[in-house]
Structures are given as structure tokens and as C-alpha cells.
């Protein structure tokens, strides 16, 4: 499989690169500048420098590729920062339509699920920009005709754990946190799993 990773310089994106390369994929890492390139050496890894919200740039990257995973997200819950959710999704849809790429996976937020516990209800009020931008992103993908999957997650941590739980179109009980490594494995596992197409998954750490 030939895979494009958006947000490849981030903590989750770097782990997606590692997981994909470990599965034998050829990977193109998209970063905004050479200075932010991931420090990985592999003959199957290619670097593409440009704006992941630019459909023309993405079309040049998507040509001949099989799938894209986006780990893009706002560093801060501001309107400007979180707009990367839907701006990148719109660019991905345009570029995919132009090049024939069909498989798209994105990271999103568990706050989109109904049935939130008290913490989730509070967070929906505290970070409305995250919720609104993620909804717009997922709506864009739903209307695109692409084979999309959304991995909705809560708090991310850096535990060195690859195991995860996942539930289709529903919030996992106790699913407030997930290790970035586990999220990376869930995304690469979902790539060739037809059961994950057209669905939002709650992804969380395993029960302890």
C-alpha cells in the first residue's frame, strides 16, 4: 500500500509513520517545512513539503497513492487553530476527487458522540471550536463519496502501548484517554479493514 500521512511531524503522526513502515507500506510524509521533517530513515519513506490545506499541493502528492491518514488538529482550542480540521478535509476531498484516491482516515474527537458523561458535557462547553470544526470535517467527508473513517479520541498520552479498544459509531465506556501509539496502530489497522469504512470509531486505551 502507498500511504500519505498528513501531520507527519506531530507526535501522533510520527508514530503513524513508524506503524505504517513496520507493516511494509510505502509512506509519504507531508510536513509544512523541511525543518519539521520527522527524523526517520527508511528507503520507503518520502518527504513532501507543503500546505496540507492546499488542494493543488495535495493533488500533486496524492497522485498514484492508495490512502491518506490525517492526524492534523489544532494545538489550541481557538477558532483559527481548530479550523485545520475542516480546511484540510476540504482540501483532501478536492485532491482525492482529482486523483482517484478513495481511502481517507482522520482523527477527530470523542466529544462528537452523544451520551457524554459530565466531563464530556463540560468540555463541549469549554472547547466549542473543537466540536464545531470536527463536525464540519466529518460532514465534509460524509458527503464526499470517499471511503472514509474517523477515529474519535479523547485525551492523548505518550504511553508506549500499541493495544487499543475500538467501537463503531458509539462512545466506549471509560474511553477518555488513549496512547498515541495505540491510536497510530488503530489507524493503520483500519486501512484495509472494510468494516471501518463510512463510520466513526471511538478509540481508547485497553481496560486495566
PDB file of C-alpha atoms in Angstrom:
ATOM      1  CA  UNK A   1       0.000   0.000   0.000  1.00  0.00           C
ATOM      2  CA  UNK A   2       1.090   3.550  -0.763  1.00  0.00           C
ATOM      3  CA  UNK A   3       0.097   5.841   2.102  1.00  0.00           C
ATOM      4  CA  UNK A   4       0.174   9.604   2.633  1.00  0.00           C
ATOM      5  CA  UNK A   5       0.349  10.910   6.210  1.00  0.00           C
ATOM      6  CA  UNK A   6      -0.731  14.481   6.982  1.00  0.00           C
ATOM      7  CA  UNK A   7       0.622  15.962  10.184  1.00  0.00           C
ATOM      8  CA  UNK A   8       3.598  13.639   9.922  1.00  0.00           C
ATOM      9  CA  UNK A   9       5.800  15.843  12.108  1.00  0.00           C
ATOM     10  CA  UNK A  10       3.438  15.676  15.104  1.00  0.00           C
ATOM     11  CA  UNK A  11       3.736  13.227  17.967  1.00  0.00           C
ATOM     12  CA  UNK A  12       0.900  11.064  16.646  1.00  0.00           C
ATOM     13  CA  UNK A  13       1.900  11.472  13.010  1.00  0.00           C
ATOM     14  CA  UNK A  14       5.425  10.223  13.640  1.00  0.00           C
ATOM     15  CA  UNK A  15       4.016   7.101  15.278  1.00  0.00           C
ATOM     16  CA  UNK A  16       1.691   6.537  12.317  1.00  0.00           C
ATOM     17  CA  UNK A  17       4.743   6.676  10.053  1.00  0.00           C
ATOM     18  CA  UNK A  18       6.512   4.081  12.189  1.00  0.00           C
ATOM     19  CA  UNK A  19       3.478   1.786  12.329  1.00  0.00           C
ATOM     20  CA  UNK A  20       2.906   2.014   8.581  1.00  0.00           C
ATOM     21  CA  UNK A  21       6.534   1.341   7.731  1.00  0.00           C
ATOM     22  CA  UNK A  22       6.521  -1.631  10.121  1.00  0.00           C
ATOM     23  CA  UNK A  23       3.592  -3.025   8.108  1.00  0.00           C
ATOM     24  CA  UNK A  24       5.610  -2.763   4.899  1.00  0.00           C
ATOM     25  CA  UNK A  25       3.865   0.264   3.406  1.00  0.00           C
ATOM     26  CA  UNK A  26       5.458   2.924   1.228  1.00  0.00           C
ATOM     27  CA  UNK A  27       4.794   6.199   3.031  1.00  0.00           C
ATOM     28  CA  UNK A  28       4.818   9.856   2.005  1.00  0.00           C
ATOM     29  CA  UNK A  29       5.149  12.180   4.990  1.00  0.00           C
ATOM     30  CA  UNK A  30       3.603  15.621   4.477  1.00  0.00           C
ATOM     31  CA  UNK A  31       5.121  18.457   6.505  1.00  0.00           C
ATOM     32  CA  UNK A  32       4.919  22.248   6.241  1.00  0.00           C
ATOM     33  CA  UNK A  33       8.696  22.783   6.198  1.00  0.00           C
ATOM     34  CA  UNK A  34      11.891  20.765   5.852  1.00  0.00           C
ATOM     35  CA  UNK A  35      12.914  21.883   9.331  1.00  0.00           C
ATOM     36  CA  UNK A  36       9.931  19.980  10.745  1.00  0.00           C
ATOM     37  CA  UNK A  37      10.624  16.737   8.890  1.00  0.00           C
ATOM     38  CA  UNK A  38      10.397  13.563  11.001  1.00  0.00           C
ATOM     39  CA  UNK A  39      13.754  12.103  11.997  1.00  0.00           C
ATOM     40  CA  UNK A  40      13.218   8.732  10.357  1.00  0.00           C
ATOM     41  CA  UNK A  41      15.424   6.945   7.854  1.00  0.00           C
ATOM     42  CA  UNK A  42      13.763   4.377   5.593  1.00  0.00           C
ATOM     43  CA  UNK A  43      14.013   3.669   1.872  1.00  0.00           C
ATOM     44  CA  UNK A  44      10.200   3.503   1.687  1.00  0.00           C
ATOM     45  CA  UNK A  45       9.722   6.946   3.260  1.00  0.00           C
ATOM     46  CA  UNK A  46       9.300  10.029   1.059  1.00  0.00           C
ATOM     47  CA  UNK A  47       9.034  13.633   2.243  1.00  0.00           C
ATOM     48  CA  UNK A  48       6.582  16.136   0.736  1.00  0.00           C
ATOM     49  CA  UNK A  49       6.786  19.762   1.885  1.00  0.00           C
ATOM     50  CA  UNK A  50       3.727  21.973   1.567  1.00  0.00           C
ATOM     51  CA  UNK A  51       0.405  23.153   2.977  1.00  0.00           C
ATOM     52  CA  UNK A  52      -1.940  20.261   3.868  1.00  0.00           C
ATOM     53  CA  UNK A  53      -4.877  22.647   3.389  1.00  0.00           C
ATOM     54  CA  UNK A  54      -3.912  23.400  -0.225  1.00  0.00           C
ATOM     55  CA  UNK A  55      -5.866  21.119  -2.614  1.00  0.00           C
ATOM     56  CA  UNK A  56      -3.465  21.695  -5.509  1.00  0.00           C
ATOM     57  CA  UNK A  57      -0.472  20.676  -3.414  1.00  0.00           C
ATOM     58  CA  UNK A  58      -2.301  17.621  -2.076  1.00  0.00           C
ATOM     59  CA  UNK A  59      -3.327  16.581  -5.582  1.00  0.00           C
ATOM     60  CA  UNK A  60       0.348  16.519  -6.560  1.00  0.00           C
ATOM     61  CA  UNK A  61       1.062  14.323  -3.537  1.00  0.00           C
ATOM     62  CA  UNK A  62      -1.972  12.028  -3.905  1.00  0.00           C
ATOM     63  CA  UNK A  63      -1.215  11.004  -7.491  1.00  0.00           C
ATOM     64  CA  UNK A  64      -0.559   7.245  -7.521  1.00  0.00           C
ATOM     65  CA  UNK A  65      -1.322   6.851  -3.803  1.00  0.00           C
ATOM     66  CA  UNK A  66      -3.792   4.418  -2.219  1.00  0.00           C
ATOM     67  CA  UNK A  67      -4.797   6.127   1.019  1.00  0.00           C
ATOM     68  CA  UNK A  68      -4.283   9.093   3.315  1.00  0.00           C
ATOM     69  CA  UNK A  69      -4.251   9.351   7.111  1.00  0.00           C
ATOM     70  CA  UNK A  70      -4.614  12.787   8.657  1.00  0.00           C
ATOM     71  CA  UNK A  71      -3.526  13.392  12.238  1.00  0.00           C
ATOM     72  CA  UNK A  72      -3.955  17.152  11.896  1.00  0.00           C
ATOM     73  CA  UNK A  73      -5.541  19.061  14.755  1.00  0.00           C
ATOM     74  CA  UNK A  74      -5.330  22.429  16.442  1.00  0.00           C
ATOM     75  CA  UNK A  75      -2.682  22.815  19.131  1.00  0.00           C
ATOM     76  CA  UNK A  76      -5.007  25.234  20.896  1.00  0.00           C
ATOM     77  CA  UNK A  77      -8.820  25.235  21.019  1.00  0.00           C
ATOM     78  CA  UNK A  78      -9.115  28.551  19.195  1.00  0.00           C
ATOM     79  CA  UNK A  79     -11.294  29.091  16.142  1.00  0.00           C
ATOM     80  CA  UNK A  80      -8.256  29.682  13.913  1.00  0.00           C
ATOM     81  CA  UNK A  81      -6.276  26.692  15.167  1.00  0.00           C
ATOM     82  CA  UNK A  82      -9.121  24.173  15.062  1.00  0.00           C
ATOM     83  CA  UNK A  83     -10.148  25.243  11.548  1.00  0.00           C
ATOM     84  CA  UNK A  84      -7.381  22.937  10.286  1.00  0.00           C
ATOM     85  CA  UNK A  85      -9.874  20.092  10.803  1.00  0.00           C
ATOM     86  CA  UNK A  86     -12.312  21.200   8.117  1.00  0.00           C
ATOM     87  CA  UNK A  87      -9.878  23.139   5.916  1.00  0.00           C
ATOM     88  CA  UNK A  88      -7.679  20.074   5.499  1.00  0.00           C
ATOM     89  CA  UNK A  89     -10.718  17.844   4.960  1.00  0.00           C
ATOM     90  CA  UNK A  90     -11.990  20.097   2.181  1.00  0.00           C
ATOM     91  CA  UNK A  91      -8.549  20.061   0.551  1.00  0.00           C
ATOM     92  CA  UNK A  92      -8.311  16.279   0.877  1.00  0.00           C
ATOM     93  CA  UNK A  93     -11.711  15.778  -0.769  1.00  0.00           C
ATOM     94  CA  UNK A  94     -10.820  18.020  -3.714  1.00  0.00           C
ATOM     95  CA  UNK A  95      -7.418  16.394  -4.174  1.00  0.00           C
ATOM     96  CA  UNK A  96      -8.757  12.861  -3.809  1.00  0.00           C
ATOM     97  CA  UNK A  97     -11.511  13.533  -6.333  1.00  0.00           C
ATOM     98  CA  UNK A  98      -8.936  14.865  -8.796  1.00  0.00           C
ATOM     99  CA  UNK A  99      -6.554  11.924  -8.443  1.00  0.00           C
ATOM    100  CA  UNK A 100      -8.801   8.926  -7.783  1.00  0.00           C
ATOM    101  CA  UNK A 101      -7.612   8.303  -4.235  1.00  0.00           C
ATOM    102  CA  UNK A 102     -10.508   6.790  -2.264  1.00  0.00           C
ATOM    103  CA  UNK A 103      -9.388   5.798   1.247  1.00  0.00           C
ATOM    104  CA  UNK A 104      -9.286   8.577   3.835  1.00  0.00           C
ATOM    105  CA  UNK A 105      -8.819   8.267   7.596  1.00  0.00           C
ATOM    106  CA  UNK A 106      -8.839  11.173  10.043  1.00  0.00           C
ATOM    107  CA  UNK A 107      -8.502  11.759  13.753  1.00  0.00           C
ATOM    108  CA  UNK A 108     -11.394  13.504  15.468  1.00  0.00           C
ATOM    109  CA  UNK A 109     -12.807  13.943  18.974  1.00  0.00           C
ATOM    110  CA  UNK A 110     -14.980  11.730  21.173  1.00  0.00           C
ATOM    111  CA  UNK A 111     -16.922  14.872  22.101  1.00  0.00           C
ATOM    112  CA  UNK A 112     -18.964  14.306  18.936  1.00  0.00           C
ATOM    113  CA  UNK A 113     -20.580  11.209  20.414  1.00  0.00           C
ATOM    114  CA  UNK A 114     -23.887  11.530  22.289  1.00  0.00           C
ATOM    115  CA  UNK A 115     -24.233  10.187  25.818  1.00  0.00           C
ATOM    116  CA  UNK A 116     -21.322  12.123  27.272  1.00  0.00           C
ATOM    117  CA  UNK A 117     -20.520  11.856  30.964  1.00  0.00           C
ATOM    118  CA  UNK A 118     -20.228  15.040  32.997  1.00  0.00           C
ATOM    119  CA  UNK A 119     -16.627  15.690  31.921  1.00  0.00           C
ATOM    120  CA  UNK A 120     -17.567  15.410  28.267  1.00  0.00           C
ATOM    121  CA  UNK A 121     -20.532  17.731  28.668  1.00  0.00           C
ATOM    122  CA  UNK A 122     -18.320  20.303  30.354  1.00  0.00           C
ATOM    123  CA  UNK A 123     -15.662  20.037  27.654  1.00  0.00           C
ATOM    124  CA  UNK A 124     -18.217  20.554  24.891  1.00  0.00           C
ATOM    125  CA  UNK A 125     -18.957  23.932  26.500  1.00  0.00           C
ATOM    126  CA  UNK A 126     -15.307  24.774  27.181  1.00  0.00           C
ATOM    127  CA  UNK A 127     -13.935  23.900  23.707  1.00  0.00           C
ATOM    128  CA  UNK A 128     -16.813  24.580  21.279  1.00  0.00           C
ATOM    129  CA  UNK A 129     -14.401  25.376  18.439  1.00  0.00           C
ATOM    130  CA  UNK A 130     -13.013  21.837  18.573  1.00  0.00           C
ATOM    131  CA  UNK A 131     -16.509  20.373  18.370  1.00  0.00           C
ATOM    132  CA  UNK A 132     -17.763  22.662  15.591  1.00  0.00           C
ATOM    133  CA  UNK A 133     -14.658  22.222  13.452  1.00  0.00           C
ATOM    134  CA  UNK A 134     -14.605  18.434  13.878  1.00  0.00           C
ATOM    135  CA  UNK A 135     -18.304  18.218  12.969  1.00  0.00           C
ATOM    136  CA  UNK A 136     -17.659  20.243   9.826  1.00  0.00           C
ATOM    137  CA  UNK A 137     -14.709  17.992   8.945  1.00  0.00           C
ATOM    138  CA  UNK A 138     -16.716  14.803   9.325  1.00  0.00           C
ATOM    139  CA  UNK A 139     -19.702  16.233   7.433  1.00  0.00           C
ATOM    140  CA  UNK A 140     -17.369  17.100   4.568  1.00  0.00           C
ATOM    141  CA  UNK A 141     -16.136  13.511   4.438  1.00  0.00           C
ATOM    142  CA  UNK A 142     -19.629  12.029   4.708  1.00  0.00           C
ATOM    143  CA  UNK A 143     -20.751  13.963   1.628  1.00  0.00           C
ATOM    144  CA  UNK A 144     -17.597  13.247  -0.360  1.00  0.00           C
ATOM    145  CA  UNK A 145     -18.280   9.736  -1.650  1.00  0.00           C
ATOM    146  CA  UNK A 146     -14.869   8.667  -0.357  1.00  0.00           C
ATOM    147  CA  UNK A 147     -14.166   5.592   1.765  1.00  0.00           C
ATOM    148  CA  UNK A 148     -13.689   7.500   4.995  1.00  0.00           C
ATOM    149  CA  UNK A 149     -13.118   6.511   8.608  1.00  0.00           C
ATOM    150  CA  UNK A 150     -12.971   8.816  11.626  1.00  0.00           C
ATOM    151  CA  UNK A 151     -11.053   7.816  14.746  1.00  0.00           C
ATOM    152  CA  UNK A 152     -12.602   9.815  17.574  1.00  0.00           C
ATOM    153  CA  UNK A 153     -10.353  10.076  20.600  1.00  0.00           C
ATOM    154  CA  UNK A 154     -10.207  11.821  23.950  1.00  0.00           C
ATOM    155  CA  UNK A 155      -7.065  12.748  25.846  1.00  0.00           C
ATOM    156  CA  UNK A 156      -3.835  11.560  24.226  1.00  0.00           C
ATOM    157  CA  UNK A 157      -0.816  10.365  26.186  1.00  0.00           C
ATOM    158  CA  UNK A 158       2.657   9.089  25.348  1.00  0.00           C
ATOM    159  CA  UNK A 159       2.452   5.657  26.974  1.00  0.00           C
ATOM    160  CA  UNK A 160       4.361   3.085  24.919  1.00  0.00           C
ATOM    161  CA  UNK A 161       1.288   0.910  24.342  1.00  0.00           C
ATOM    162  CA  UNK A 162       0.030  -0.397  20.998  1.00  0.00           C
ATOM    163  CA  UNK A 163      -3.107  -2.199  22.209  1.00  0.00           C
ATOM    164  CA  UNK A 164      -6.426  -0.372  21.951  1.00  0.00           C
ATOM    165  CA  UNK A 165     -10.185  -0.748  22.111  1.00  0.00           C
ATOM    166  CA  UNK A 166     -12.451   0.466  19.308  1.00  0.00           C
ATOM    167  CA  UNK A 167     -16.224   0.731  18.968  1.00  0.00           C
ATOM    168  CA  UNK A 168     -18.154   1.636  15.837  1.00  0.00           C
ATOM    169  CA  UNK A 169     -20.396   4.704  15.979  1.00  0.00           C
ATOM    170  CA  UNK A 170     -20.574   4.741  19.773  1.00  0.00           C
ATOM    171  CA  UNK A 171     -18.654   6.061  22.750  1.00  0.00           C
ATOM    172  CA  UNK A 172     -16.624   3.473  24.623  1.00  0.00           C
ATOM    173  CA  UNK A 173     -17.251   3.250  28.340  1.00  0.00           C
ATOM    174  CA  UNK A 174     -14.200   4.647  30.089  1.00  0.00           C
ATOM    175  CA  UNK A 175     -12.872   5.835  26.753  1.00  0.00           C
ATOM    176  CA  UNK A 176     -11.492   9.186  27.853  1.00  0.00           C
ATOM    177  CA  UNK A 177      -7.830   8.517  27.003  1.00  0.00           C
ATOM    178  CA  UNK A 178      -5.667   6.666  24.505  1.00  0.00           C
ATOM    179  CA  UNK A 179      -1.910   6.368  23.970  1.00  0.00           C
ATOM    180  CA  UNK A 180      -0.735   7.968  20.730  1.00  0.00           C
ATOM    181  CA  UNK A 181       0.988   4.716  19.820  1.00  0.00           C
ATOM    182  CA  UNK A 182      -2.275   2.809  20.196  1.00  0.00           C
ATOM    183  CA  UNK A 183      -4.087   5.392  18.067  1.00  0.00           C
ATOM    184  CA  UNK A 184      -1.423   5.038  15.381  1.00  0.00           C
ATOM    185  CA  UNK A 185      -1.895   1.281  15.296  1.00  0.00           C
ATOM    186  CA  UNK A 186      -5.684   1.612  15.160  1.00  0.00           C
ATOM    187  CA  UNK A 187      -5.414   3.898  12.132  1.00  0.00           C
ATOM    188  CA  UNK A 188      -3.037   1.656  10.206  1.00  0.00           C
ATOM    189  CA  UNK A 189      -5.049  -1.451  11.150  1.00  0.00           C
ATOM    190  CA  UNK A 190      -8.214   0.199   9.796  1.00  0.00           C
ATOM    191  CA  UNK A 191      -6.670   0.976   6.415  1.00  0.00           C
ATOM    192  CA  UNK A 192      -7.523  -2.375   4.849  1.00  0.00           C
ATOM    193  CA  UNK A 193     -10.499  -3.246   7.067  1.00  0.00           C
ATOM    194  CA  UNK A 194     -13.707  -2.712   5.037  1.00  0.00           C
ATOM    195  CA  UNK A 195     -15.779  -2.817   8.230  1.00  0.00           C
ATOM    196  CA  UNK A 196     -14.371   0.563   9.233  1.00  0.00           C
ATOM    197  CA  UNK A 197     -15.457   2.385   6.072  1.00  0.00           C
ATOM    198  CA  UNK A 198     -18.117   5.057   6.495  1.00  0.00           C
ATOM    199  CA  UNK A 199     -18.022   5.062  10.282  1.00  0.00           C
ATOM    200  CA  UNK A 200     -16.763   6.978  13.281  1.00  0.00           C
ATOM    201  CA  UNK A 201     -14.928   4.873  15.834  1.00  0.00           C
ATOM    202  CA  UNK A 202     -14.304   5.537  19.470  1.00  0.00           C
ATOM    203  CA  UNK A 203     -10.691   4.554  20.110  1.00  0.00           C
ATOM    204  CA  UNK A 204      -9.432   4.231  23.674  1.00  0.00           C
ATOM    205  CA  UNK A 205      -6.878   2.533  25.863  1.00  0.00           C
ATOM    206  CA  UNK A 206      -7.423  -1.069  26.847  1.00  0.00           C
ATOM    207  CA  UNK A 207      -9.042  -1.889  30.167  1.00  0.00           C
ATOM    208  CA  UNK A 208      -6.590  -2.327  33.015  1.00  0.00           C
TER     209      UNK A 208
END
